[in-house]
Amino acid sequence: MHIRSVAVAALAALTLGAAGCNEAEQDDAQADANEAGSAIQEEAAQVGSAIAAGAGEVAQEVDEATDELAQEADEQKAETRTDEKGNQP
């Protein structure tokens, strides 16, 4: 992500230089590009945190669901054994 912001800032500086902007305008543009890059990095970090939290929640739900399925399977096996014992002479 850092590389992108640097690339955007460099491209902006080159574009402004080619357009004939004076040094103060180029410095302002560079500062704006750096600020935009920082804001993008912050947003990306927040998105990453949200994804990690969501993934953790999904993993917990899957774990709970598989535990419930295992318990239901054990109960079904026990019921089947009981039925088989009741059907034996």
PDB file of N, CA and C in Angstrom:
ATOM      1  N   MET A   1       0.832  -1.182   0.000  1.00  0.00           N
ATOM      2  CA  MET A   1       0.000   0.000   0.000  1.00  0.00           C
ATOM      3  C   MET A   1       0.875   1.245   0.000  1.00  0.00           C
ATOM      4  N   HIS A   2       1.978   1.190   0.720  1.00  0.00           N
ATOM      5  CA  HIS A   2       2.888   2.327   0.790  1.00  0.00           C
ATOM      6  C   HIS A   2       3.475   2.628  -0.581  1.00  0.00           C
ATOM      7  N   ILE A   3       3.766   1.593  -1.332  1.00  0.00           N
ATOM      8  CA  ILE A   3       4.359   1.781  -2.654  1.00  0.00           C
ATOM      9  C   ILE A   3       3.389   2.524  -3.565  1.00  0.00           C
ATOM     10  N   ARG A   4       2.111   2.193  -3.464  1.00  0.00           N
ATOM     11  CA  ARG A   4       1.116   2.876  -4.294  1.00  0.00           C
ATOM     12  C   ARG A   4       1.054   4.360  -3.987  1.00  0.00           C
ATOM     13  N   SER A   5       1.038   4.696  -2.702  1.00  0.00           N
ATOM     14  CA  SER A   5       0.935   6.116  -2.344  1.00  0.00           C
ATOM     15  C   SER A   5       2.171   6.883  -2.813  1.00  0.00           C
ATOM     16  N   VAL A   6       3.333   6.250  -2.725  1.00  0.00           N
ATOM     17  CA  VAL A   6       4.555   6.895  -3.208  1.00  0.00           C
ATOM     18  C   VAL A   6       4.474   7.066  -4.723  1.00  0.00           C
ATOM     19  N   ALA A   7       3.973   6.041  -5.406  1.00  0.00           N
ATOM     20  CA  ALA A   7       3.850   6.114  -6.866  1.00  0.00           C
ATOM     21  C   ALA A   7       2.869   7.201  -7.270  1.00  0.00           C
ATOM     22  N   VAL A   8       1.755   7.305  -6.557  1.00  0.00           N
ATOM     23  CA  VAL A   8       0.766   8.346  -6.861  1.00  0.00           C
ATOM     24  C   VAL A   8       1.365   9.727  -6.632  1.00  0.00           C
ATOM     25  N   ALA A   9       2.085   9.869  -5.529  1.00  0.00           N
ATOM     26  CA  ALA A   9       2.700  11.151  -5.223  1.00  0.00           C
ATOM     27  C   ALA A   9       3.748  11.521  -6.286  1.00  0.00           C
ATOM     28  N   ALA A  10       4.544  10.557  -6.702  1.00  0.00           N
ATOM     29  CA  ALA A  10       5.566  10.819  -7.716  1.00  0.00           C
ATOM     30  C   ALA A  10       4.918  11.187  -9.043  1.00  0.00           C
ATOM     31  N   LEU A  11       3.861  10.469  -9.396  1.00  0.00           N
ATOM     32  CA  LEU A  11       3.164  10.757 -10.648  1.00  0.00           C
ATOM     33  C   LEU A  11       2.554  12.155 -10.610  1.00  0.00           C
ATOM     34  N   ALA A  12       1.968  12.502  -9.476  1.00  0.00           N
ATOM     35  CA  ALA A  12       1.379  13.837  -9.345  1.00  0.00           C
ATOM     36  C   ALA A  12       2.452  14.915  -9.472  1.00  0.00           C
ATOM     37  N   ALA A  13       3.588  14.690  -8.851  1.00  0.00           N
ATOM     38  CA  ALA A  13       4.675  15.676  -8.923  1.00  0.00           C
ATOM     39  C   ALA A  13       5.196  15.819 -10.349  1.00  0.00           C
ATOM     40  N   LEU A  14       5.355  14.708 -11.037  1.00  0.00           N
ATOM     41  CA  LEU A  14       5.828  14.758 -12.424  1.00  0.00           C
ATOM     42  C   LEU A  14       4.815  15.441 -13.334  1.00  0.00           C
ATOM     43  N   THR A  15       3.556  15.140 -13.128  1.00  0.00           N
ATOM     44  CA  THR A  15       2.506  15.735 -13.953  1.00  0.00           C
ATOM     45  C   THR A  15       2.454  17.237 -13.757  1.00  0.00           C
ATOM     46  N   LEU A  16       2.537  17.665 -12.514  1.00  0.00           N
ATOM     47  CA  LEU A  16       2.501  19.093 -12.231  1.00  0.00           C
ATOM     48  C   LEU A  16       3.748  19.793 -12.764  1.00  0.00           C
ATOM     49  N   GLY A  17       4.872  19.125 -12.662  1.00  0.00           N
ATOM     50  CA  GLY A  17       6.108  19.708 -13.180  1.00  0.00           C
ATOM     51  C   GLY A  17       6.023  19.886 -14.687  1.00  0.00           C
ATOM     52  N   ALA A  18       5.439  18.909 -15.345  1.00  0.00           N
ATOM     53  CA  ALA A  18       5.298  18.993 -16.798  1.00  0.00           C
ATOM     54  C   ALA A  18       4.301  20.070 -17.195  1.00  0.00           C
ATOM     55  N   ALA A  19       3.354  20.333 -16.327  1.00  0.00           N
ATOM     56  CA  ALA A  19       2.335  21.338 -16.629  1.00  0.00           C
ATOM     57  C   ALA A  19       2.852  22.756 -16.389  1.00  0.00           C
ATOM     58  N   GLY A  20       4.044  22.900 -15.879  1.00  0.00           N
ATOM     59  CA  GLY A  20       4.640  24.228 -15.703  1.00  0.00           C
ATOM     60  C   GLY A  20       4.278  24.882 -14.379  1.00  0.00           C
ATOM     61  N   CYS A  21       3.961  24.095 -13.368  1.00  0.00           N
ATOM     62  CA  CYS A  21       3.651  24.665 -12.060  1.00  0.00           C
ATOM     63  C   CYS A  21       4.941  25.129 -11.392  1.00  0.00           C
ATOM     64  N   ASN A  22       4.815  26.157 -10.574  1.00  0.00           N
ATOM     65  CA  ASN A  22       6.007  26.621  -9.863  1.00  0.00           C
ATOM     66  C   ASN A  22       6.296  25.686  -8.689  1.00  0.00           C
ATOM     67  N   GLU A  23       7.419  25.884  -8.043  1.00  0.00           N
ATOM     68  CA  GLU A  23       7.860  24.973  -6.994  1.00  0.00           C
ATOM     69  C   GLU A  23       6.892  24.946  -5.809  1.00  0.00           C
ATOM     70  N   ALA A  24       6.340  26.092  -5.434  1.00  0.00           N
ATOM     71  CA  ALA A  24       5.400  26.141  -4.315  1.00  0.00           C
ATOM     72  C   ALA A  24       4.155  25.317  -4.636  1.00  0.00           C
ATOM     73  N   GLU A  25       3.665  25.409  -5.863  1.00  0.00           N
ATOM     74  CA  GLU A  25       2.496  24.638  -6.262  1.00  0.00           C
ATOM     75  C   GLU A  25       2.815  23.148  -6.277  1.00  0.00           C
ATOM     76  N   GLN A  26       4.015  22.819  -6.706  1.00  0.00           N
ATOM     77  CA  GLN A  26       4.427  21.420  -6.705  1.00  0.00           C
ATOM     78  C   GLN A  26       4.536  20.882  -5.286  1.00  0.00           C
ATOM     79  N   ASP A  27       5.068  21.702  -4.375  1.00  0.00           N
ATOM     80  CA  ASP A  27       5.172  21.294  -2.978  1.00  0.00           C
ATOM     81  C   ASP A  27       3.792  21.080  -2.372  1.00  0.00           C
ATOM     82  N   ASP A  28       2.863  21.974  -2.684  1.00  0.00           N
ATOM     83  CA  ASP A  28       1.487  21.827  -2.192  1.00  0.00           C
ATOM     84  C   ASP A  28       0.856  20.551  -2.733  1.00  0.00           C
ATOM     85  N   ALA A  29       1.068  20.301  -4.009  1.00  0.00           N
ATOM     86  CA  ALA A  29       0.517  19.095  -4.624  1.00  0.00           C
ATOM     87  C   ALA A  29       1.121  17.844  -3.999  1.00  0.00           C
ATOM     88  N   GLN A  30       2.427  17.902  -3.725  1.00  0.00           N
ATOM     89  CA  GLN A  30       3.097  16.765  -3.088  1.00  0.00           C
ATOM     90  C   GLN A  30       2.534  16.535  -1.691  1.00  0.00           C
ATOM     91  N   ALA A  31       2.320  17.596  -0.945  1.00  0.00           N
ATOM     92  CA  ALA A  31       1.754  17.478   0.404  1.00  0.00           C
ATOM     93  C   ALA A  31       0.346  16.883   0.336  1.00  0.00           C
ATOM     94  N   ASP A  32      -0.449  17.340  -0.639  1.00  0.00           N
ATOM     95  CA  ASP A  32      -1.802  16.791  -0.805  1.00  0.00           C
ATOM     96  C   ASP A  32      -1.751  15.309  -1.153  1.00  0.00           C
ATOM     97  N   ALA A  33      -0.830  14.938  -2.025  1.00  0.00           N
ATOM     98  CA  ALA A  33      -0.692  13.531  -2.412  1.00  0.00           C
ATOM     99  C   ALA A  33      -0.262  12.686  -1.216  1.00  0.00           C
ATOM    100  N   ASN A  34       0.661  13.213  -0.413  1.00  0.00           N
ATOM    101  CA  ASN A  34       1.100  12.482   0.779  1.00  0.00           C
ATOM    102  C   ASN A  34      -0.041  12.315   1.775  1.00  0.00           C
ATOM    103  N   GLU A  35      -0.835  13.362   1.942  1.00  0.00           N
ATOM    104  CA  GLU A  35      -1.979  13.300   2.855  1.00  0.00           C
ATOM    105  C   GLU A  35      -2.996  12.276   2.366  1.00  0.00           C
ATOM    106  N   ALA A  36      -3.248  12.272   1.065  1.00  0.00           N
ATOM    107  CA  ALA A  36      -4.191  11.298   0.495  1.00  0.00           C
ATOM    108  C   ALA A  36      -3.663   9.879   0.688  1.00  0.00           C
ATOM    109  N   GLY A  37      -2.362   9.691   0.502  1.00  0.00           N
ATOM    110  CA  GLY A  37      -1.766   8.374   0.709  1.00  0.00           C
ATOM    111  C   GLY A  37      -1.904   7.914   2.145  1.00  0.00           C
ATOM    112  N   SER A  38      -1.726   8.820   3.087  1.00  0.00           N
ATOM    113  CA  SER A  38      -1.880   8.474   4.509  1.00  0.00           C
ATOM    114  C   SER A  38      -3.320   8.096   4.822  1.00  0.00           C
ATOM    115  N   ALA A  39      -4.255   8.839   4.260  1.00  0.00           N
ATOM    116  CA  ALA A  39      -5.669   8.539   4.492  1.00  0.00           C
ATOM    117  C   ALA A  39      -6.033   7.175   3.915  1.00  0.00           C
ATOM    118  N   ILE A  40      -5.494   6.863   2.751  1.00  0.00           N
ATOM    119  CA  ILE A  40      -5.764   5.562   2.134  1.00  0.00           C
ATOM    120  C   ILE A  40      -5.182   4.442   2.985  1.00  0.00           C
ATOM    121  N   GLN A  41      -3.996   4.638   3.506  1.00  0.00           N
ATOM    122  CA  GLN A  41      -3.381   3.621   4.361  1.00  0.00           C
ATOM    123  C   GLN A  41      -4.213   3.381   5.615  1.00  0.00           C
ATOM    124  N   GLU A  42      -4.709   4.453   6.216  1.00  0.00           N
ATOM    125  CA  GLU A  42      -5.532   4.325   7.417  1.00  0.00           C
ATOM    126  C   GLU A  42      -6.810   3.554   7.117  1.00  0.00           C
ATOM    127  N   GLU A  43      -7.460   3.883   6.000  1.00  0.00           N
ATOM    128  CA  GLU A  43      -8.686   3.182   5.622  1.00  0.00           C
ATOM    129  C   GLU A  43      -8.405   1.712   5.341  1.00  0.00           C
ATOM    130  N   ALA A  44      -7.295   1.430   4.684  1.00  0.00           N
ATOM    131  CA  ALA A  44      -6.936   0.048   4.384  1.00  0.00           C
ATOM    132  C   ALA A  44      -6.707  -0.741   5.675  1.00  0.00           C
ATOM    133  N   ALA A  45      -6.093  -0.114   6.653  1.00  0.00           N
ATOM    134  CA  ALA A  45      -5.870  -0.775   7.938  1.00  0.00           C
ATOM    135  C   ALA A  45      -7.195  -1.079   8.621  1.00  0.00           C
ATOM    136  N   GLN A  46      -8.141  -0.143   8.542  1.00  0.00           N
ATOM    137  CA  GLN A  46      -9.454  -0.367   9.145  1.00  0.00           C
ATOM    138  C   GLN A  46     -10.196  -1.497   8.433  1.00  0.00           C
ATOM    139  N   VAL A  47     -10.104  -1.517   7.116  1.00  0.00           N
ATOM    140  CA  VAL A  47     -10.742  -2.595   6.357  1.00  0.00           C
ATOM    141  C   VAL A  47     -10.114  -3.931   6.728  1.00  0.00           C
ATOM    142  N   GLY A  48      -8.799  -3.959   6.830  1.00  0.00           N
ATOM    143  CA  GLY A  48      -8.105  -5.188   7.222  1.00  0.00           C
ATOM    144  C   GLY A  48      -8.535  -5.672   8.592  1.00  0.00           C
ATOM    145  N   SER A  49      -8.700  -4.756   9.528  1.00  0.00           N
ATOM    146  CA  SER A  49      -9.144  -5.133  10.871  1.00  0.00           C
ATOM    147  C   SER A  49     -10.567  -5.683  10.841  1.00  0.00           C
ATOM    148  N   ALA A  50     -11.434  -5.058  10.052  1.00  0.00           N
ATOM    149  CA  ALA A  50     -12.809  -5.526   9.944  1.00  0.00           C
ATOM    150  C   ALA A  50     -12.866  -6.922   9.324  1.00  0.00           C
ATOM    151  N   ILE A  51     -12.043  -7.144   8.311  1.00  0.00           N
ATOM    152  CA  ILE A  51     -12.011  -8.462   7.674  1.00  0.00           C
ATOM    153  C   ILE A  51     -11.520  -9.521   8.663  1.00  0.00           C
ATOM    154  N   ALA A  52     -10.487  -9.199   9.411  1.00  0.00           N
ATOM    155  CA  ALA A  52      -9.949 -10.144  10.394  1.00  0.00           C
ATOM    156  C   ALA A  52     -10.988 -10.466  11.457  1.00  0.00           C
ATOM    157  N   ALA A  53     -11.693  -9.452  11.931  1.00  0.00           N
ATOM    158  CA  ALA A  53     -12.725  -9.681  12.943  1.00  0.00           C
ATOM    159  C   ALA A  53     -13.846 -10.541  12.375  1.00  0.00           C
ATOM    160  N   GLY A  54     -14.259 -10.250  11.155  1.00  0.00           N
ATOM    161  CA  GLY A  54     -15.308 -11.036  10.518  1.00  0.00           C
ATOM    162  C   GLY A  54     -14.888 -12.476  10.308  1.00  0.00           C
ATOM    163  N   ALA A  55     -13.645 -12.678   9.897  1.00  0.00           N
ATOM    164  CA  ALA A  55     -13.139 -14.025   9.679  1.00  0.00           C
ATOM    165  C   ALA A  55     -13.104 -14.807  10.995  1.00  0.00           C
ATOM    166  N   GLY A  56     -12.718 -14.143  12.061  1.00  0.00           N
ATOM    167  CA  GLY A  56     -12.704 -14.798  13.371  1.00  0.00           C
ATOM    168  C   GLY A  56     -14.094 -15.207  13.809  1.00  0.00           C
ATOM    169  N   GLU A  57     -15.064 -14.341  13.554  1.00  0.00           N
ATOM    170  CA  GLU A  57     -16.450 -14.646  13.920  1.00  0.00           C
ATOM    171  C   GLU A  57     -16.978 -15.819  13.102  1.00  0.00           C
ATOM    172  N   VAL A  58     -16.680 -15.822  11.817  1.00  0.00           N
ATOM    173  CA  VAL A  58     -17.120 -16.925  10.960  1.00  0.00           C
ATOM    174  C   VAL A  58     -16.485 -18.236  11.417  1.00  0.00           C
ATOM    175  N   ALA A  59     -15.213 -18.201  11.754  1.00  0.00           N
ATOM    176  CA  ALA A  59     -14.529 -19.413  12.222  1.00  0.00           C
ATOM    177  C   ALA A  59     -15.175 -19.943  13.489  1.00  0.00           C
ATOM    178  N   GLN A  60     -15.556 -19.047  14.379  1.00  0.00           N
ATOM    179  CA  GLN A  60     -16.210 -19.463  15.622  1.00  0.00           C
ATOM    180  C   GLN A  60     -17.568 -20.088  15.325  1.00  0.00           C
ATOM    181  N   GLU A  61     -18.322 -19.491  14.404  1.00  0.00           N
ATOM    182  CA  GLU A  61     -19.630 -20.030  14.045  1.00  0.00           C
ATOM    183  C   GLU A  61     -19.505 -21.411  13.401  1.00  0.00           C
ATOM    184  N   VAL A  62     -18.494 -21.589  12.555  1.00  0.00           N
ATOM    185  CA  VAL A  62     -18.264 -22.895  11.934  1.00  0.00           C
ATOM    186  C   VAL A  62     -17.907 -23.919  12.997  1.00  0.00           C
ATOM    187  N   ASP A  63     -17.068 -23.532  13.950  1.00  0.00           N
ATOM    188  CA  ASP A  63     -16.675 -24.433  15.030  1.00  0.00           C
ATOM    189  C   ASP A  63     -17.898 -24.858  15.845  1.00  0.00           C
ATOM    190  N   GLU A  64     -18.754 -23.898  16.178  1.00  0.00           N
ATOM    191  CA  GLU A  64     -19.961 -24.214  16.941  1.00  0.00           C
ATOM    192  C   GLU A  64     -20.889 -25.123  16.143  1.00  0.00           C
ATOM    193  N   ALA A  65     -21.032 -24.850  14.859  1.00  0.00           N
ATOM    194  CA  ALA A  65     -21.912 -25.668  14.024  1.00  0.00           C
ATOM    195  C   ALA A  65     -21.397 -27.098  13.920  1.00  0.00           C
ATOM    196  N   THR A  66     -20.081 -27.263  13.750  1.00  0.00           N
ATOM    197  CA  THR A  66     -19.538 -28.626  13.656  1.00  0.00           C
ATOM    198  C   THR A  66     -19.644 -29.354  14.987  1.00  0.00           C
ATOM    199  N   ASP A  67     -19.516 -28.630  16.100  1.00  0.00           N
ATOM    200  CA  ASP A  67     -19.714 -29.252  17.415  1.00  0.00           C
ATOM    201  C   ASP A  67     -21.153 -29.747  17.559  1.00  0.00           C
ATOM    202  N   GLU A  68     -22.114 -28.935  17.134  1.00  0.00           N
ATOM    203  CA  GLU A  68     -23.523 -29.321  17.203  1.00  0.00           C
ATOM    204  C   GLU A  68     -23.808 -30.530  16.318  1.00  0.00           C
ATOM    205  N   LEU A  69     -23.238 -30.536  15.120  1.00  0.00           N
ATOM    206  CA  LEU A  69     -23.435 -31.671  14.217  1.00  0.00           C
ATOM    207  C   LEU A  69     -22.832 -32.946  14.803  1.00  0.00           C
ATOM    208  N   ALA A  70     -21.672 -32.834  15.415  1.00  0.00           N
ATOM    209  CA  ALA A  70     -21.042 -34.001  16.037  1.00  0.00           C
ATOM    210  C   ALA A  70     -21.901 -34.524  17.186  1.00  0.00           C
ATOM    211  N   GLN A  71     -22.458 -33.618  17.968  1.00  0.00           N
ATOM    212  CA  GLN A  71     -23.311 -34.032  19.079  1.00  0.00           C
ATOM    213  C   GLN A  71     -24.575 -34.717  18.552  1.00  0.00           C
ATOM    214  N   GLU A  72     -25.178 -34.162  17.511  1.00  0.00           N
ATOM    215  CA  GLU A  72     -26.373 -34.766  16.921  1.00  0.00           C
ATOM    216  C   GLU A  72     -26.047 -36.150  16.352  1.00  0.00           C
ATOM    217  N   ALA A  73     -24.877 -36.289  15.743  1.00  0.00           N
ATOM    218  CA  ALA A  73     -24.469 -37.587  15.197  1.00  0.00           C
ATOM    219  C   ALA A  73     -24.288 -38.602  16.313  1.00  0.00           C
ATOM    220  N   ASP A  74     -23.683 -38.190  17.420  1.00  0.00           N
ATOM    221  CA  ASP A  74     -23.514 -39.089  18.565  1.00  0.00           C
ATOM    222  C   ASP A  74     -24.865 -39.505  19.127  1.00  0.00           C
ATOM    223  N   GLU A  75     -25.790 -38.561  19.218  1.00  0.00           N
ATOM    224  CA  GLU A  75     -27.127 -38.875  19.720  1.00  0.00           C
ATOM    225  C   GLU A  75     -27.839 -39.850  18.783  1.00  0.00           C
ATOM    226  N   GLN A  76     -27.672 -39.659  17.479  1.00  0.00           N
ATOM    227  CA  GLN A  76     -28.295 -40.544  16.498  1.00  0.00           C
ATOM    228  C   GLN A  76     -27.712 -41.953  16.585  1.00  0.00           C
ATOM    229  N   LYS A  77     -26.401 -42.048  16.775  1.00  0.00           N
ATOM    230  CA  LYS A  77     -25.764 -43.358  16.928  1.00  0.00           C
ATOM    231  C   LYS A  77     -26.281 -44.067  18.173  1.00  0.00           C
ATOM    232  N   ALA A  78     -26.393 -43.326  19.273  1.00  0.00           N
ATOM    233  CA  ALA A  78     -26.899 -43.912  20.516  1.00  0.00           C
ATOM    234  C   ALA A  78     -28.332 -44.395  20.333  1.00  0.00           C
ATOM    235  N   GLU A  79     -29.132 -43.604  19.636  1.00  0.00           N
ATOM    236  CA  GLU A  79     -30.529 -43.981  19.397  1.00  0.00           C
ATOM    237  C   GLU A  79     -30.592 -45.230  18.514  1.00  0.00           C
ATOM    238  N   THR A  80     -29.736 -45.306  17.533  1.00  0.00           N
ATOM    239  CA  THR A  80     -29.696 -46.467  16.639  1.00  0.00           C
ATOM    240  C   THR A  80     -29.290 -47.710  17.417  1.00  0.00           C
ATOM    241  N   ARG A  81     -28.299 -47.600  18.305  1.00  0.00           N
ATOM    242  CA  ARG A  81     -27.881 -48.748  19.119  1.00  0.00           C
ATOM    243  C   ARG A  81     -29.021 -49.203  20.026  1.00  0.00           C
ATOM    244  N   THR A  82     -29.745 -48.242  20.593  1.00  0.00           N
ATOM    245  CA  THR A  82     -30.873 -48.580  21.462  1.00  0.00           C
ATOM    246  C   THR A  82     -31.951 -49.306  20.663  1.00  0.00           C
ATOM    247  N   ASP A  83     -32.241 -48.821  19.472  1.00  0.00           N
ATOM    248  CA  ASP A  83     -33.245 -49.462  18.614  1.00  0.00           C
ATOM    249  C   ASP A  83     -32.811 -50.872  18.238  1.00  0.00           C
ATOM    250  N   GLU A  84     -31.519 -51.044  17.929  1.00  0.00           N
ATOM    251  CA  GLU A  84     -31.027 -52.364  17.539  1.00  0.00           C
ATOM    252  C   GLU A  84     -31.107 -53.329  18.704  1.00  0.00           C
ATOM    253  N   LYS A  85     -30.819 -52.878  19.907  1.00  0.00           N
ATOM    254  CA  LYS A  85     -30.911 -53.735  21.085  1.00  0.00           C
ATOM    255  C   LYS A  85     -32.352 -54.130  21.339  1.00  0.00           C
ATOM    256  N   GLY A  86     -33.268 -53.207  21.096  1.00  0.00           N
ATOM    257  CA  GLY A  86     -34.687 -53.512  21.319  1.00  0.00           C
ATOM    258  C   GLY A  86     -35.240 -54.482  20.302  1.00  0.00           C
ATOM    259  N   ASN A  87     -34.637 -54.578  19.150  1.00  0.00           N
ATOM    260  CA  ASN A  87     -35.106 -55.479  18.102  1.00  0.00           C
ATOM    261  C   ASN A  87     -34.473 -56.859  18.194  1.00  0.00           C
ATOM    262  N   GLN A  88     -33.532 -57.074  19.094  1.00  0.00           N
ATOM    263  CA  GLN A  88     -32.869 -58.387  19.205  1.00  0.00           C
ATOM    264  C   GLN A  88     -33.703 -59.285  20.115  1.00  0.00           C
ATOM    265  N   PRO A  89     -33.778 -60.583  19.751  1.00  0.00           N
ATOM    266  CA  PRO A  89     -34.564 -61.515  20.577  1.00  0.00           C
ATOM    267  C   PRO A  89     -33.904 -61.874  21.876  1.00  0.00           C
TER     268      PRO A  89
END
